[in-house]
Every structure is written in structure tokens, then in C-alpha cells.
Coordinates of C-alpha atoms in Angstrom, one line a residue:
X1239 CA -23.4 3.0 -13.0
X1240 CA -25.1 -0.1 -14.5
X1241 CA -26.8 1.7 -16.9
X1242 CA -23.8 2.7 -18.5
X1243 CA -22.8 -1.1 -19.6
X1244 CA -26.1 -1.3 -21.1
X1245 CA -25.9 -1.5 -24.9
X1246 CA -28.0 0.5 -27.1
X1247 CA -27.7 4.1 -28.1
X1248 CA -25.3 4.8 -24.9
X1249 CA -22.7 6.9 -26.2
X1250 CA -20.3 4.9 -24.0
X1251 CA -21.0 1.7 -25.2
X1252 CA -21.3 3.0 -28.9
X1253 CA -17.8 4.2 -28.5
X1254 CA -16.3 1.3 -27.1
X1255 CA -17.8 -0.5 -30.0
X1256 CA -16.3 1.9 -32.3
X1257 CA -12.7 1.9 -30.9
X1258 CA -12.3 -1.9 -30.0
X1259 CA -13.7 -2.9 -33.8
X1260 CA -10.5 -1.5 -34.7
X1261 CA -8.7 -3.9 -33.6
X1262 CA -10.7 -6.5 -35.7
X1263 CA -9.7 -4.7 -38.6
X1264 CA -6.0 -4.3 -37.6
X1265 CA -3.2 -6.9 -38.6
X1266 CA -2.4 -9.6 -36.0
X1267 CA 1.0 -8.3 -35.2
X1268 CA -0.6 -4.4 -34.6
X1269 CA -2.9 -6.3 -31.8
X1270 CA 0.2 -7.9 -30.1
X1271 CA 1.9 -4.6 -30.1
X1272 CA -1.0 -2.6 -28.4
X1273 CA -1.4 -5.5 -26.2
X1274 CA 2.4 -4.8 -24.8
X1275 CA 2.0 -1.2 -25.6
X1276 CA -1.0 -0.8 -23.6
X1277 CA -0.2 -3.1 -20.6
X1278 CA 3.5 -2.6 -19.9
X1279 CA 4.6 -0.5 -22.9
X1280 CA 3.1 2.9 -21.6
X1281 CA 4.0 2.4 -17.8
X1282 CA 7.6 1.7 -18.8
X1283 CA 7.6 4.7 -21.0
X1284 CA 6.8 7.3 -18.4
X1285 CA 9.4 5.6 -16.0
X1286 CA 12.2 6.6 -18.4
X1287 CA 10.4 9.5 -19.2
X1288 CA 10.7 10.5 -15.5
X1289 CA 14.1 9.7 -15.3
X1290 CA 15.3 11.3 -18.2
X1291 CA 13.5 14.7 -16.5
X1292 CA 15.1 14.1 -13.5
X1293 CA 18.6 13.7 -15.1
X1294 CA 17.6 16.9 -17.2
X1295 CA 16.5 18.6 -13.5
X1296 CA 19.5 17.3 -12.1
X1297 CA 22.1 18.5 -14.7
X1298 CA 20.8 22.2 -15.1
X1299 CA 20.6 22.8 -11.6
X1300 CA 19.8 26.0 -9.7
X1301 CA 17.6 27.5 -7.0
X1302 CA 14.6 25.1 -8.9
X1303 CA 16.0 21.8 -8.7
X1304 CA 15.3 20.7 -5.3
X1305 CA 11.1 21.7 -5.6
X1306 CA 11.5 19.9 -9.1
X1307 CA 12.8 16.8 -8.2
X1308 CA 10.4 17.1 -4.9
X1309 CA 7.4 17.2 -7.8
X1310 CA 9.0 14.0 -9.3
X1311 CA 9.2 12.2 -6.0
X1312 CA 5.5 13.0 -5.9
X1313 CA 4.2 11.7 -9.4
X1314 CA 4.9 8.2 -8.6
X1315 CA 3.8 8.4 -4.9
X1316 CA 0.8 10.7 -6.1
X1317 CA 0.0 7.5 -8.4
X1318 CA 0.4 4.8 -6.0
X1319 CA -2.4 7.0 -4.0
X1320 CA -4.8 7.2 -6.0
X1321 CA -5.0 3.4 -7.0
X1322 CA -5.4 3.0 -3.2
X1323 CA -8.2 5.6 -3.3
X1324 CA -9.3 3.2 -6.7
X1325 CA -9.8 0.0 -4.5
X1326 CA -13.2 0.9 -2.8
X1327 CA -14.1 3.0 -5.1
X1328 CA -14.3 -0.6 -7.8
X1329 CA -15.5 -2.3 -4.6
X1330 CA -18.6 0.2 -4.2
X1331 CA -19.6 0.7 -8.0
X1332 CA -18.4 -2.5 -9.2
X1333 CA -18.7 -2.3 -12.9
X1334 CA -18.4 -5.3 -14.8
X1335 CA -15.8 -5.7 -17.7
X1336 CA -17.0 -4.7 -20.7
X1337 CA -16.6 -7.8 -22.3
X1338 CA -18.8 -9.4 -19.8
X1339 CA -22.1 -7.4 -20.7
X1340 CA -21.5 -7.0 -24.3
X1341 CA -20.6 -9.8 -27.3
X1342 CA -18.5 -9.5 -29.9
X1343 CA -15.9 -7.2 -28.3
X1344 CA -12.0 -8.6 -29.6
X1345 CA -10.4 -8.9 -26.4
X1346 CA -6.7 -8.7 -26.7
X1347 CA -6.2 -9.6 -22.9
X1348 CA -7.4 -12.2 -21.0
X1349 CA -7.6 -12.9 -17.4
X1350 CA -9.0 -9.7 -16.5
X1351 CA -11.9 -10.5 -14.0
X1352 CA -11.7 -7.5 -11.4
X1353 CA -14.1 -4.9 -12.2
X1354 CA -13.6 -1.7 -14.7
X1355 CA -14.1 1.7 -13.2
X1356 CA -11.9 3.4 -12.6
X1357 CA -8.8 2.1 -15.1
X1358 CA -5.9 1.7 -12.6
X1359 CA -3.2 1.8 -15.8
X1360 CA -5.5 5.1 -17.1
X1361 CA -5.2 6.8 -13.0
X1362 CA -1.4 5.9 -12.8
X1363 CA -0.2 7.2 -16.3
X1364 CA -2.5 10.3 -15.5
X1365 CA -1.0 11.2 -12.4
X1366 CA 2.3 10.3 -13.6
X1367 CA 1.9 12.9 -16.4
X1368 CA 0.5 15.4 -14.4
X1369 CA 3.3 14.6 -11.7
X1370 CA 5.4 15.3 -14.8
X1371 CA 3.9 18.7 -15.6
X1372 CA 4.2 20.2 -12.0
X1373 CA 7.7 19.3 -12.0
X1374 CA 8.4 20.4 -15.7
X1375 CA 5.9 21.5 -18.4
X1376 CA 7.7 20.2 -21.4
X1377 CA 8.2 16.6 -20.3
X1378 CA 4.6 16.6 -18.8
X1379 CA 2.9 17.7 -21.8
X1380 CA 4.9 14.2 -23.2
X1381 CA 3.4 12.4 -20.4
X1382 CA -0.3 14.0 -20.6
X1383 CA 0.4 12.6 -24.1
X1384 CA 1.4 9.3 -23.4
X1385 CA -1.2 8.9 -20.5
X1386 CA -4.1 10.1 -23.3
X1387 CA -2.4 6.9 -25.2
X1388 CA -2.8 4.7 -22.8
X1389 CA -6.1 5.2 -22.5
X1390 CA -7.2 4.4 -25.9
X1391 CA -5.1 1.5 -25.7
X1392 CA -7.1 0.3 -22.4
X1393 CA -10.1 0.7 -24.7
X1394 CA -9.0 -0.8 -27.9
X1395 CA -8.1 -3.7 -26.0
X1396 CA -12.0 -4.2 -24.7
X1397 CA -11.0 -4.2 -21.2
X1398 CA -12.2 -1.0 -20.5
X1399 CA -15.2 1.6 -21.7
X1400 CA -14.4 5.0 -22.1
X1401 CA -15.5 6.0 -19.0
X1402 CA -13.6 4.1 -17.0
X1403 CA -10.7 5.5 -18.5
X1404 CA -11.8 9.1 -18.3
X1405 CA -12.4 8.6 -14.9
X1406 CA -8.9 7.1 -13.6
X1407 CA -7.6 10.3 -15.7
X1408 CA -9.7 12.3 -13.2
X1409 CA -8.9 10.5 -10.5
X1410 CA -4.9 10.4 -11.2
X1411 CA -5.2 14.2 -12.1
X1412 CA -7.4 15.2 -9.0
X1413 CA -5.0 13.5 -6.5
X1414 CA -1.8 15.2 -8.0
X1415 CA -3.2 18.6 -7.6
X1416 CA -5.5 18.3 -4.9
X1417 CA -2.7 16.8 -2.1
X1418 CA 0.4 18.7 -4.6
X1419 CA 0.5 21.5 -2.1
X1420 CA 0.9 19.6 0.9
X1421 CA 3.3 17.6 -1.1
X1422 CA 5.5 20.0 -1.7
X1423 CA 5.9 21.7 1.7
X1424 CA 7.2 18.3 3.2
X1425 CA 9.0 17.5 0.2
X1426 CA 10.7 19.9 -1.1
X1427 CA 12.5 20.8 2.5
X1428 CA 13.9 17.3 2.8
X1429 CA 15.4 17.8 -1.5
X1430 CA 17.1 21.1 0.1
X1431 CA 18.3 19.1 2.8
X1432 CA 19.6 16.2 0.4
X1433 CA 20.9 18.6 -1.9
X1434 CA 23.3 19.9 1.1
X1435 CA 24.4 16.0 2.1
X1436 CA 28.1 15.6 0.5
X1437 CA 27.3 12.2 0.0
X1438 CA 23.5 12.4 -1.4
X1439 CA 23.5 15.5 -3.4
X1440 CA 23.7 14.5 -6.6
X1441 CA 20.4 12.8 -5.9
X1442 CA 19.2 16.5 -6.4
X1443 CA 22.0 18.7 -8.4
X1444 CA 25.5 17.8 -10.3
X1445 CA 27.9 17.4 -8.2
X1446 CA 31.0 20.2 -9.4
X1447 CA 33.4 17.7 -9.5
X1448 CA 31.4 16.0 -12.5
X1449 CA 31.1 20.0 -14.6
X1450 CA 35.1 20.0 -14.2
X1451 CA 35.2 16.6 -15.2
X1452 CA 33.0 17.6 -18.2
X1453 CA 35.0 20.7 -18.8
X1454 CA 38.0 19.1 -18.8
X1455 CA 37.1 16.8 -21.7
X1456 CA 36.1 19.4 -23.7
X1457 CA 38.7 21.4 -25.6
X1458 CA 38.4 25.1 -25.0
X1459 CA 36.6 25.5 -22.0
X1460 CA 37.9 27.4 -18.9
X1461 CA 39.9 25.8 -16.0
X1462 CA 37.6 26.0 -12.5
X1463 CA 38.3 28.7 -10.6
X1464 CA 40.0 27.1 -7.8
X1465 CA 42.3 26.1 -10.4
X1466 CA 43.1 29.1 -11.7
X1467 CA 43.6 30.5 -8.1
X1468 CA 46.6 28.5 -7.7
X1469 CA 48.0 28.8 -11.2
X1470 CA 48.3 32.5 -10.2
X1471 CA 49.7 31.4 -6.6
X1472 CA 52.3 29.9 -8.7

């Protein structure tokens, strides 16, 4: 792996050089903002953008919603795995920053002095997205996008090459898929089991009290059958 932070005609190196000197170019304020975007932005992002899947999950309901919430339980625990599989794999190849072999990089963050393959923020937006996908295909597409973002940020920033970063989106991606199917057969049994729990359900599927709440706010719409069972009683 050292021979990849050697300068020259590496293609790894050359594209490093390539992305980060646009940051040289770019106004001050654009270098702040991919500074945030890439080292909180991004991460904050796919949170909501989990959340609002899980509220979307949640709301529709059905016979799918306990194995889809069970695949959003696992992107975030999927991710949290494989930065634990990271730590000896940056312990046993331990690549040096980028801006340690190689002058004239613009570094937009400082303080960075662990070493650079894999990317930890590329391998947990990765699996996130992928997480995503498994559980629904539109939002994870959106994730696979904003992961693919996050790692040209990484890169832009000179705090990573590009192969660290296509490497933590193998890594994130191999671990979702790899470990998915186990996943799911101990997860998705315990989202049925929540999903029957009067007082967790709603963790999994809208409670029915909530639609005729809904219902009832909304002019036109039918009375709940129960409802109409006892108008008729009347």
C-alpha cells in the first residue's frame, strides 16, 4: 500500500491532486461549507434521511413493515460494524494522510493524524445507504447518492485519496450484504414481536387510533368501522 502515496504518474495520487486543487480555486465560503458538509453535514443527512424512511415505513404499513424497519435497525448497526472491522484493518496497512506524503494539498481540516485507509465517514455513509436500499430502494438510491458525496468531499478536503474512499464504500457495502441475511432472521422476528406490543407498536406500524384521528380531521372521509357498528346498533 505504500506505493500508492507515492507521487508521480499514480492515478491515485494524480486524482487526488485533481480534486483537492479544486478547492484552491473555490471561494473561501464554498471551502467552509464542504468542510461542514463533508464532516458532519453528510452523516446528519442520512440520519434524517433514515428517519424520514422509517416514518414513511411506519405510516404505509402492511405485511412489509416489520422486515423494513428490521433493514433500518441494521444500516446503522451494519455501520457501526464495519468501522470496528476498519480499526485493524488502519492498524495493519497504516497509510499515512495524504497530506503527509505530498505538498501542496489545501487541507480544509486539521487535526487529522490517524491513518487514511479505509475512510471511516466513506464506510459509514456507505453502509448507511446500502442499509437504506435493503430496507427501501427509493430512499437508498438517495443515500448511495449522498454516500458517493461524501466521498468526494473526504477527497476535496485532502484528508483522504481516492482509494481510501472507494475502499470504506466497499467495506460499508460488503458488511451490509454479507451479515444482511443473518441480520434479518434475528431481526425481523423481534419487529413482528414489537409490532404486536400495545405499547411499542408504533415503533413498527401506525397505531389505528392515529388513521381515525387523521380521518377525523379530514372532511369526507368514512367513520371507522367500529363506529359505524354502533351507529347502526342505535
Amino acid at each position: 500500500m505504500a506505493v500508492l502515496a507515492e507521487s508521480g504518474s499514480n492515478p491515485d495520487v494524480d486524482l487526488l491532486y485533481d480534486i483537492n486543487g479544486l478547492a484552491k480555486d473555490a471561494p473561501r465560503w464554498f471551502d467552509r461549507t464542504m468542510e461542514f458538509v463533508g464532516e458532519y453535514g453528510l452523516l446528519l443527512a442520512m440520519v434524517l434521511l433514515i428517519l424520514w424512511c422509517w416514518w414513511s415505513v411506519r405510516r404505509r404499513g402492511g405485511e412489509e413493515a416489520a422486515p423494513s424497519v428490521a433493514a433500518l435497525v441494521w444500516a446503522p448497526l451494519a455501520a457501526a460494524l464495519a468501522v470496528l472491522v476498519n480499526v485493524p484493518i488502519r492498524g495493519f496497512v497504516e497509510r499515512p494522510r495524504p497530506f503527509v506524503d505530498h505538498q501542496g494539498l489545501d487541507v480544509l481540516v486539521s487535526g487529522k493524524t490517524d491513518f487514511s485507509f479505509v475512510s471511516d465517514h466513506a464506510t459509514i455513509t456507505m453502509a448507511l445507504g446500502v442499509g437504506l436500499f435493503v430496507a427501501n430502494r427509493r430512499f437508498g438510491l438517495a443515500g448511495i447518492g449522498l454516500a458517493l458525496l461524501e466521498g468526494f468531499c473526504r477527497v476535496y478536503m485532502g484528508v483522504h485519496y481516492p482509494t481510501d474512499v472507494i475502499g470504506g464504500f466497499a467495506l460499508g457495502t460488503a458488511v451490509v450484504l454479507l451479515l444482511s441475511p443473518l441480520a434479518s432472521a434475528l431481526l425481523t422476528p423481534l419487529m413482528r414481536a414489537v409490532e404486536r406490543s400495545p405499547r411499542a407498536g408504533w415503533i413498527v406500524r401506525r397505531r389505528p387510533a392515529e388513521r381515525a384521528h387523521r380521518d377525523a380531521l379530514l372532511p369526507g372521509t368514512r367513520k371507522p368501522l367500529e363506529s359505524e357498528e354502533r351507529d347502526l346498533a342505535a
